[in-house]
Amino acid sequence: MNALVKDVMTTQVFAVRYDTPFTGIAAALRRFRVGAFPVLDDAGRVIGVVSESDLLTKQALGGGEDEMPGRITGLLRQHDMEKARATTAETLMTSPPIIIRPDDPVEYAARLMYLRRVKHLPVVDEAGKLTGIVSRTDVLAVYDRPDFEIGEDIRRDIFAVEIPADPGTFNVSVSSGIVTLTGRPRTCAQGHDIVKRARHVQGVVAVRDRFDYPPAGPDPFDVLASFPFD
């Protein structure tokens, strides 16, 4: 299983137009109990995102820099003060938006959220129009996978590829997303590669390497290759 954004995203999305007033945004956030809204232009394209933290900037800084302690004032960025003076979604939003496509892998969405420190990503089509939204909770849904599905993925996509002649020489057990691998790899490199690939199977929480590795030393095929034949 390789879950895509379209498999976990929410398709019923409330968005706001660029000219929605501040009070309208605040009321919508409260009504729908969400943390952010995509902002759309007249053509329905996503041009930004407005979040509850954007609105809090106005509440915190609406009185101007004079009301803030000197030390904090020195750390404020100019755009924070601009947000504090904002009256519509267009002047309040964060733009350009950090977006994602429906066919992008869930892992990419998770990495993007982590690196850009955002909680929601608008999902857009090729024309930039809104098709859904994905949250941190949505991407974590891959950890709801049944253990037997994870085990089957490893047997089919890893064991059968690494040792197609006899994949039964390796065993896998999965409990609460924790994978335990046993068996005897032909080389240390082969065993390490299997462990690495197992970590990237969706739903895996951790991998316990219990392989019976061969003694340290050069691969026997490499030894034979080092002696040229006449």
PDB file of C-alpha atoms in Angstrom:
ATOM      1  CA  MET A   1       0.000   0.000   0.000  1.00  0.00           C
ATOM      2  CA  ASN A   2       1.272   3.432  -0.957  1.00  0.00           C
ATOM      3  CA  ALA A   3      -1.329   5.882   0.321  1.00  0.00           C
ATOM      4  CA  LEU A   4      -1.694   9.110  -1.613  1.00  0.00           C
ATOM      5  CA  VAL A   5      -2.922  12.479  -0.418  1.00  0.00           C
ATOM      6  CA  LYS A   6      -6.278  11.908  -2.142  1.00  0.00           C
ATOM      7  CA  ASP A   7      -6.774   8.790   0.004  1.00  0.00           C
ATOM      8  CA  VAL A   8      -6.647  10.709   3.296  1.00  0.00           C
ATOM      9  CA  MET A   9      -7.624  14.301   2.489  1.00  0.00           C
ATOM     10  CA  THR A  10     -10.891  15.978   3.453  1.00  0.00           C
ATOM     11  CA  THR A  11     -12.928  16.918   0.385  1.00  0.00           C
ATOM     12  CA  GLN A  12     -15.607  18.972   2.151  1.00  0.00           C
ATOM     13  CA  VAL A  13     -13.576  22.149   2.555  1.00  0.00           C
ATOM     14  CA  PHE A  14     -14.706  25.586   3.629  1.00  0.00           C
ATOM     15  CA  ALA A  15     -12.709  28.299   1.895  1.00  0.00           C
ATOM     16  CA  VAL A  16     -12.910  32.092   1.934  1.00  0.00           C
ATOM     17  CA  ARG A  17     -12.646  34.622  -0.870  1.00  0.00           C
ATOM     18  CA  TYR A  18      -9.809  37.108  -0.892  1.00  0.00           C
ATOM     19  CA  ASP A  19     -12.216  39.929  -0.008  1.00  0.00           C
ATOM     20  CA  THR A  20     -13.797  38.217   3.020  1.00  0.00           C
ATOM     21  CA  PRO A  21     -13.642  40.650   5.966  1.00  0.00           C
ATOM     22  CA  PHE A  22     -11.733  39.907   9.154  1.00  0.00           C
ATOM     23  CA  THR A  23     -14.945  39.447  11.153  1.00  0.00           C
ATOM     24  CA  GLY A  24     -16.267  36.936   8.629  1.00  0.00           C
ATOM     25  CA  ILE A  25     -13.092  34.864   8.879  1.00  0.00           C
ATOM     26  CA  ALA A  26     -13.180  34.902  12.671  1.00  0.00           C
ATOM     27  CA  ALA A  27     -16.823  33.799  12.695  1.00  0.00           C
ATOM     28  CA  ALA A  28     -16.129  30.977  10.207  1.00  0.00           C
ATOM     29  CA  LEU A  29     -13.173  29.659  12.209  1.00  0.00           C
ATOM     30  CA  ARG A  30     -15.354  29.536  15.281  1.00  0.00           C
ATOM     31  CA  ARG A  31     -18.290  27.972  13.461  1.00  0.00           C
ATOM     32  CA  PHE A  32     -16.416  25.210  11.646  1.00  0.00           C
ATOM     33  CA  ARG A  33     -13.905  24.501  14.427  1.00  0.00           C
ATOM     34  CA  VAL A  34     -10.906  24.420  12.083  1.00  0.00           C
ATOM     35  CA  GLY A  35      -7.521  26.073  12.303  1.00  0.00           C
ATOM     36  CA  ALA A  36      -7.115  27.466   8.784  1.00  0.00           C
ATOM     37  CA  PHE A  37      -8.930  28.287   5.543  1.00  0.00           C
ATOM     38  CA  PRO A  38      -7.661  28.373   1.947  1.00  0.00           C
ATOM     39  CA  VAL A  39      -8.149  31.757   0.305  1.00  0.00           C
ATOM     40  CA  LEU A  40      -9.516  31.785  -3.252  1.00  0.00           C
ATOM     41  CA  ASP A  41      -9.411  34.337  -6.053  1.00  0.00           C
ATOM     42  CA  ASP A  42     -12.304  35.062  -8.428  1.00  0.00           C
ATOM     43  CA  ALA A  43     -11.416  32.002 -10.537  1.00  0.00           C
ATOM     44  CA  GLY A  44     -11.461  29.653  -7.560  1.00  0.00           C
ATOM     45  CA  ARG A  45      -7.682  29.237  -7.443  1.00  0.00           C
ATOM     46  CA  VAL A  46      -5.905  28.965  -4.093  1.00  0.00           C
ATOM     47  CA  ILE A  47      -3.839  32.117  -3.570  1.00  0.00           C
ATOM     48  CA  GLY A  48      -3.118  31.872   0.154  1.00  0.00           C
ATOM     49  CA  VAL A  49      -4.040  30.459   3.545  1.00  0.00           C
ATOM     50  CA  VAL A  50      -5.419  32.331   6.521  1.00  0.00           C
ATOM     51  CA  SER A  51      -5.086  30.696   9.931  1.00  0.00           C
ATOM     52  CA  GLU A  52      -6.143  31.333  13.497  1.00  0.00           C
ATOM     53  CA  SER A  53      -2.576  32.452  14.258  1.00  0.00           C
ATOM     54  CA  ASP A  54      -2.955  35.200  11.634  1.00  0.00           C
ATOM     55  CA  LEU A  55      -6.048  36.480  13.412  1.00  0.00           C
ATOM     56  CA  LEU A  56      -4.327  36.300  16.785  1.00  0.00           C
ATOM     57  CA  THR A  57      -1.636  38.620  15.426  1.00  0.00           C
ATOM     58  CA  LYS A  58      -4.220  41.385  15.133  1.00  0.00           C
ATOM     59  CA  GLN A  59      -5.482  40.769  18.661  1.00  0.00           C
ATOM     60  CA  ALA A  60      -1.939  40.740  20.053  1.00  0.00           C
ATOM     61  CA  LEU A  61      -0.537  43.658  18.056  1.00  0.00           C
ATOM     62  CA  GLY A  62      -3.622  45.625  17.094  1.00  0.00           C
ATOM     63  CA  GLY A  63      -2.715  48.354  19.556  1.00  0.00           C
ATOM     64  CA  GLY A  64       0.565  48.988  17.778  1.00  0.00           C
ATOM     65  CA  GLU A  65       4.128  48.590  18.928  1.00  0.00           C
ATOM     66  CA  ASP A  66       3.687  51.061  21.800  1.00  0.00           C
ATOM     67  CA  GLU A  67       1.731  48.483  23.768  1.00  0.00           C
ATOM     68  CA  MET A  68       4.416  45.809  23.442  1.00  0.00           C
ATOM     69  CA  PRO A  69       7.426  45.471  25.757  1.00  0.00           C
ATOM     70  CA  GLY A  70      10.588  46.880  24.254  1.00  0.00           C
ATOM     71  CA  ARG A  71      12.353  43.533  24.043  1.00  0.00           C
ATOM     72  CA  ILE A  72       9.448  41.919  22.169  1.00  0.00           C
ATOM     73  CA  THR A  73       8.992  44.903  19.886  1.00  0.00           C
ATOM     74  CA  GLY A  74      12.564  44.565  18.703  1.00  0.00           C
ATOM     75  CA  LEU A  75      11.896  41.000  17.579  1.00  0.00           C
ATOM     76  CA  LEU A  76       8.756  41.759  15.579  1.00  0.00           C
ATOM     77  CA  ARG A  77       8.923  41.507  11.837  1.00  0.00           C
ATOM     78  CA  GLN A  78       7.420  44.164   9.615  1.00  0.00           C
ATOM     79  CA  HIS A  79       4.901  41.737   8.123  1.00  0.00           C
ATOM     80  CA  ASP A  80       3.571  40.972  11.608  1.00  0.00           C
ATOM     81  CA  MET A  81       2.611  44.610  12.017  1.00  0.00           C
ATOM     82  CA  GLU A  82       1.079  44.551   8.535  1.00  0.00           C
ATOM     83  CA  LYS A  83      -1.045  41.562   9.535  1.00  0.00           C
ATOM     84  CA  ALA A  84      -2.129  43.461  12.640  1.00  0.00           C
ATOM     85  CA  ARG A  85      -3.533  46.167  10.366  1.00  0.00           C
ATOM     86  CA  ALA A  86      -5.214  43.678   7.995  1.00  0.00           C
ATOM     87  CA  THR A  87      -8.967  43.889   7.397  1.00  0.00           C
ATOM     88  CA  THR A  88      -9.563  41.215   4.716  1.00  0.00           C
ATOM     89  CA  ALA A  89      -8.367  37.712   3.879  1.00  0.00           C
ATOM     90  CA  GLU A  90      -6.155  39.102   1.122  1.00  0.00           C
ATOM     91  CA  THR A  91      -4.191  41.329   3.496  1.00  0.00           C
ATOM     92  CA  LEU A  92      -4.197  38.781   6.316  1.00  0.00           C
ATOM     93  CA  MET A  93      -3.315  35.570   4.497  1.00  0.00           C
ATOM     94  CA  THR A  94       0.035  33.867   4.102  1.00  0.00           C
ATOM     95  CA  SER A  95       0.974  33.868   0.434  1.00  0.00           C
ATOM     96  CA  PRO A  96       2.077  32.143  -1.714  1.00  0.00           C
ATOM     97  CA  PRO A  97       0.374  29.088  -0.200  1.00  0.00           C
ATOM     98  CA  ILE A  98       2.152  25.822   0.531  1.00  0.00           C
ATOM     99  CA  ILE A  99       0.109  23.415  -1.570  1.00  0.00           C
ATOM    100  CA  ILE A 100       0.111  19.751  -2.492  1.00  0.00           C
ATOM    101  CA  ARG A 101      -1.365  17.584  -5.254  1.00  0.00           C
ATOM    102  CA  PRO A 102      -3.902  14.762  -4.818  1.00  0.00           C
ATOM    103  CA  ASP A 103      -1.502  12.162  -6.247  1.00  0.00           C
ATOM    104  CA  ASP A 104       1.443  13.112  -4.036  1.00  0.00           C
ATOM    105  CA  PRO A 105       2.478  10.460  -1.462  1.00  0.00           C
ATOM    106  CA  VAL A 106       1.298  10.922   2.109  1.00  0.00           C
ATOM    107  CA  GLU A 107       4.932  10.818   3.241  1.00  0.00           C
ATOM    108  CA  TYR A 108       5.662  13.886   1.114  1.00  0.00           C
ATOM    109  CA  ALA A 109       2.761  15.741   2.747  1.00  0.00           C
ATOM    110  CA  ALA A 110       4.068  14.828   6.204  1.00  0.00           C
ATOM    111  CA  ARG A 111       7.592  15.965   5.313  1.00  0.00           C
ATOM    112  CA  LEU A 112       6.289  19.235   3.866  1.00  0.00           C
ATOM    113  CA  MET A 113       4.257  19.951   7.002  1.00  0.00           C
ATOM    114  CA  TYR A 114       7.252  19.218   9.198  1.00  0.00           C
ATOM    115  CA  LEU A 115       9.745  21.297   7.226  1.00  0.00           C
ATOM    116  CA  ARG A 116       7.426  24.271   6.688  1.00  0.00           C
ATOM    117  CA  ARG A 117       5.884  24.103  10.188  1.00  0.00           C
ATOM    118  CA  VAL A 118       2.277  24.085   8.977  1.00  0.00           C
ATOM    119  CA  LYS A 119      -0.723  22.101  10.182  1.00  0.00           C
ATOM    120  CA  HIS A 120      -2.803  22.085   6.989  1.00  0.00           C
ATOM    121  CA  LEU A 121      -2.086  21.875   3.253  1.00  0.00           C
ATOM    122  CA  PRO A 122      -4.589  22.870   0.557  1.00  0.00           C
ATOM    123  CA  VAL A 123      -4.847  20.177  -2.105  1.00  0.00           C
ATOM    124  CA  VAL A 124      -5.107  21.602  -5.613  1.00  0.00           C
ATOM    125  CA  ASP A 125      -5.462  20.269  -9.142  1.00  0.00           C
ATOM    126  CA  GLU A 126      -3.335  21.167 -12.145  1.00  0.00           C
ATOM    127  CA  ALA A 127      -5.250  24.432 -12.580  1.00  0.00           C
ATOM    128  CA  GLY A 128      -4.577  25.465  -8.980  1.00  0.00           C
ATOM    129  CA  LYS A 129      -8.206  24.965  -7.952  1.00  0.00           C
ATOM    130  CA  LEU A 130      -9.083  23.572  -4.551  1.00  0.00           C
ATOM    131  CA  THR A 131      -9.973  19.861  -4.366  1.00  0.00           C
ATOM    132  CA  GLY A 132      -9.467  19.223  -0.651  1.00  0.00           C
ATOM    133  CA  ILE A 133      -7.354  19.861   2.400  1.00  0.00           C
ATOM    134  CA  VAL A 134      -5.030  17.574   4.345  1.00  0.00           C
ATOM    135  CA  SER A 135      -4.127  17.952   8.007  1.00  0.00           C
ATOM    136  CA  ARG A 136      -1.531  16.436  10.309  1.00  0.00           C
ATOM    137  CA  THR A 137      -4.197  14.098  11.659  1.00  0.00           C
ATOM    138  CA  ASP A 138      -4.986  12.960   8.113  1.00  0.00           C
ATOM    139  CA  VAL A 139      -1.399  11.992   7.276  1.00  0.00           C
ATOM    140  CA  LEU A 140      -1.072  10.091  10.555  1.00  0.00           C
ATOM    141  CA  ALA A 141      -3.969   7.879   9.427  1.00  0.00           C
ATOM    142  CA  VAL A 142      -1.447   5.537   7.761  1.00  0.00           C
ATOM    143  CA  TYR A 143      -0.582   4.275  11.247  1.00  0.00           C
ATOM    144  CA  ASP A 144      -4.093   2.805  11.496  1.00  0.00           C
ATOM    145  CA  ARG A 145      -3.104   0.034   9.090  1.00  0.00           C
ATOM    146  CA  PRO A 146      -3.698  -3.526  10.348  1.00  0.00           C
ATOM    147  CA  ASP A 147      -0.531  -5.407  11.259  1.00  0.00           C
ATOM    148  CA  PHE A 148      -1.263  -8.208   8.778  1.00  0.00           C
ATOM    149  CA  GLU A 149      -1.346  -5.725   5.881  1.00  0.00           C
ATOM    150  CA  ILE A 150       2.064  -4.365   6.837  1.00  0.00           C
ATOM    151  CA  GLY A 151       3.461  -7.904   7.016  1.00  0.00           C
ATOM    152  CA  GLU A 152       2.026  -8.779   3.610  1.00  0.00           C
ATOM    153  CA  ASP A 153       3.571  -5.667   2.066  1.00  0.00           C
ATOM    154  CA  ILE A 154       6.999  -6.630   3.395  1.00  0.00           C
ATOM    155  CA  ARG A 155       6.706 -10.227   2.164  1.00  0.00           C
ATOM    156  CA  ARG A 156       5.456  -9.221  -1.282  1.00  0.00           C
ATOM    157  CA  ASP A 157       7.421  -6.038  -1.982  1.00  0.00           C
ATOM    158  CA  ILE A 158      10.681  -6.728  -0.145  1.00  0.00           C
ATOM    159  CA  PHE A 159      11.285 -10.428   0.548  1.00  0.00           C
ATOM    160  CA  ALA A 160      10.032 -11.595  -2.847  1.00  0.00           C
ATOM    161  CA  VAL A 161      12.245  -9.008  -4.561  1.00  0.00           C
ATOM    162  CA  GLU A 162      15.403  -9.598  -2.519  1.00  0.00           C
ATOM    163  CA  ILE A 163      15.237 -13.397  -2.684  1.00  0.00           C
ATOM    164  CA  PRO A 164      12.694 -14.333  -5.361  1.00  0.00           C
ATOM    165  CA  ALA A 165      13.826 -17.991  -5.443  1.00  0.00           C
ATOM    166  CA  ASP A 166      12.996 -18.603  -1.773  1.00  0.00           C
ATOM    167  CA  PRO A 167      11.415 -15.643   0.063  1.00  0.00           C
ATOM    168  CA  GLY A 168      10.453 -18.045   2.870  1.00  0.00           C
ATOM    169  CA  THR A 169      14.004 -17.939   4.220  1.00  0.00           C
ATOM    170  CA  PHE A 170      13.030 -14.627   5.853  1.00  0.00           C
ATOM    171  CA  ASN A 171      10.247 -14.139   8.385  1.00  0.00           C
ATOM    172  CA  VAL A 172       8.376 -11.052   9.533  1.00  0.00           C
ATOM    173  CA  SER A 173       6.058 -10.486  12.476  1.00  0.00           C
ATOM    174  CA  VAL A 174       4.216  -7.233  13.194  1.00  0.00           C
ATOM    175  CA  SER A 175       2.709  -6.087  16.473  1.00  0.00           C
ATOM    176  CA  SER A 176       1.182  -2.595  16.878  1.00  0.00           C
ATOM    177  CA  GLY A 177       3.153  -1.422  13.846  1.00  0.00           C
ATOM    178  CA  ILE A 178       6.478  -2.730  15.209  1.00  0.00           C
ATOM    179  CA  VAL A 179       8.155  -5.040  12.693  1.00  0.00           C
ATOM    180  CA  THR A 180      10.483  -7.865  13.729  1.00  0.00           C
ATOM    181  CA  LEU A 181      12.636  -9.367  10.976  1.00  0.00           C
ATOM    182  CA  THR A 182      14.309 -12.785  11.271  1.00  0.00           C
ATOM    183  CA  GLY A 183      16.240 -15.010   8.897  1.00  0.00           C
ATOM    184  CA  ARG A 184      19.749 -15.270   7.509  1.00  0.00           C
ATOM    185  CA  PRO A 185      20.744 -12.775   4.803  1.00  0.00           C
ATOM    186  CA  ARG A 186      23.386 -13.862   2.310  1.00  0.00           C
ATOM    187  CA  THR A 187      25.396 -10.740   3.151  1.00  0.00           C
ATOM    188  CA  CYS A 188      25.284  -7.981   5.739  1.00  0.00           C
ATOM    189  CA  ALA A 189      24.546  -5.492   2.982  1.00  0.00           C
ATOM    190  CA  GLN A 190      21.482  -7.465   1.905  1.00  0.00           C
ATOM    191  CA  GLY A 191      20.154  -7.601   5.474  1.00  0.00           C
ATOM    192  CA  HIS A 192      20.709  -3.888   6.043  1.00  0.00           C
ATOM    193  CA  ASP A 193      18.947  -3.074   2.768  1.00  0.00           C
ATOM    194  CA  ILE A 194      15.888  -5.103   3.806  1.00  0.00           C
ATOM    195  CA  VAL A 195      15.741  -3.328   7.170  1.00  0.00           C
ATOM    196  CA  LYS A 196      16.026   0.072   5.498  1.00  0.00           C
ATOM    197  CA  ARG A 197      13.247  -0.694   3.047  1.00  0.00           C
ATOM    198  CA  ALA A 198      10.991  -2.103   5.769  1.00  0.00           C
ATOM    199  CA  ARG A 199      11.229   1.193   7.669  1.00  0.00           C
ATOM    200  CA  HIS A 200       9.637   2.949   4.703  1.00  0.00           C
ATOM    201  CA  VAL A 201       6.594   0.684   4.477  1.00  0.00           C
ATOM    202  CA  GLN A 202       3.527   2.728   5.339  1.00  0.00           C
ATOM    203  CA  GLY A 203       2.267   2.157   8.846  1.00  0.00           C
ATOM    204  CA  VAL A 204       5.596   0.922  10.247  1.00  0.00           C
ATOM    205  CA  VAL A 205       6.359   2.433  13.649  1.00  0.00           C
ATOM    206  CA  ALA A 206       9.736   0.740  14.188  1.00  0.00           C
ATOM    207  CA  VAL A 207      11.818  -2.161  12.843  1.00  0.00           C
ATOM    208  CA  ARG A 208      13.603  -4.683  15.040  1.00  0.00           C
ATOM    209  CA  ASP A 209      16.518  -6.268  13.226  1.00  0.00           C
ATOM    210  CA  ARG A 210      16.861  -9.881  14.436  1.00  0.00           C
ATOM    211  CA  PHE A 211      18.682 -11.224  11.400  1.00  0.00           C
ATOM    212  CA  ASP A 212      21.339 -13.904  11.796  1.00  0.00           C
ATOM    213  CA  TYR A 213      24.117 -12.178   9.910  1.00  0.00           C
ATOM    214  CA  PRO A 214      27.063 -14.084   8.405  1.00  0.00           C
ATOM    215  CA  PRO A 215      30.459 -13.671  10.084  1.00  0.00           C
ATOM    216  CA  ALA A 216      32.211 -10.393   9.364  1.00  0.00           C
ATOM    217  CA  GLY A 217      34.529 -10.581   6.413  1.00  0.00           C
ATOM    218  CA  PRO A 218      34.594 -10.218   2.632  1.00  0.00           C
ATOM    219  CA  ASP A 219      31.840 -11.689   0.527  1.00  0.00           C
ATOM    220  CA  PRO A 220      33.002 -15.151  -0.751  1.00  0.00           C
ATOM    221  CA  PHE A 221      32.167 -14.112  -4.294  1.00  0.00           C
ATOM    222  CA  ASP A 222      34.412 -11.087  -3.894  1.00  0.00           C
ATOM    223  CA  VAL A 223      37.231 -13.341  -2.661  1.00  0.00           C
ATOM    224  CA  LEU A 224      36.974 -15.552  -5.746  1.00  0.00           C
ATOM    225  CA  ALA A 225      36.880 -12.532  -7.980  1.00  0.00           C
ATOM    226  CA  SER A 226      40.112 -11.242  -6.491  1.00  0.00           C
ATOM    227  CA  PHE A 227      42.067 -14.196  -7.988  1.00  0.00           C
ATOM    228  CA  PRO A 228      42.360 -13.881 -11.753  1.00  0.00           C
ATOM    229  CA  PHE A 229      42.059 -17.071 -13.793  1.00  0.00           C
ATOM    230  CA  ASP A 230      44.655 -17.956 -16.389  1.00  0.00           C
TER     231      ASP A 230
END
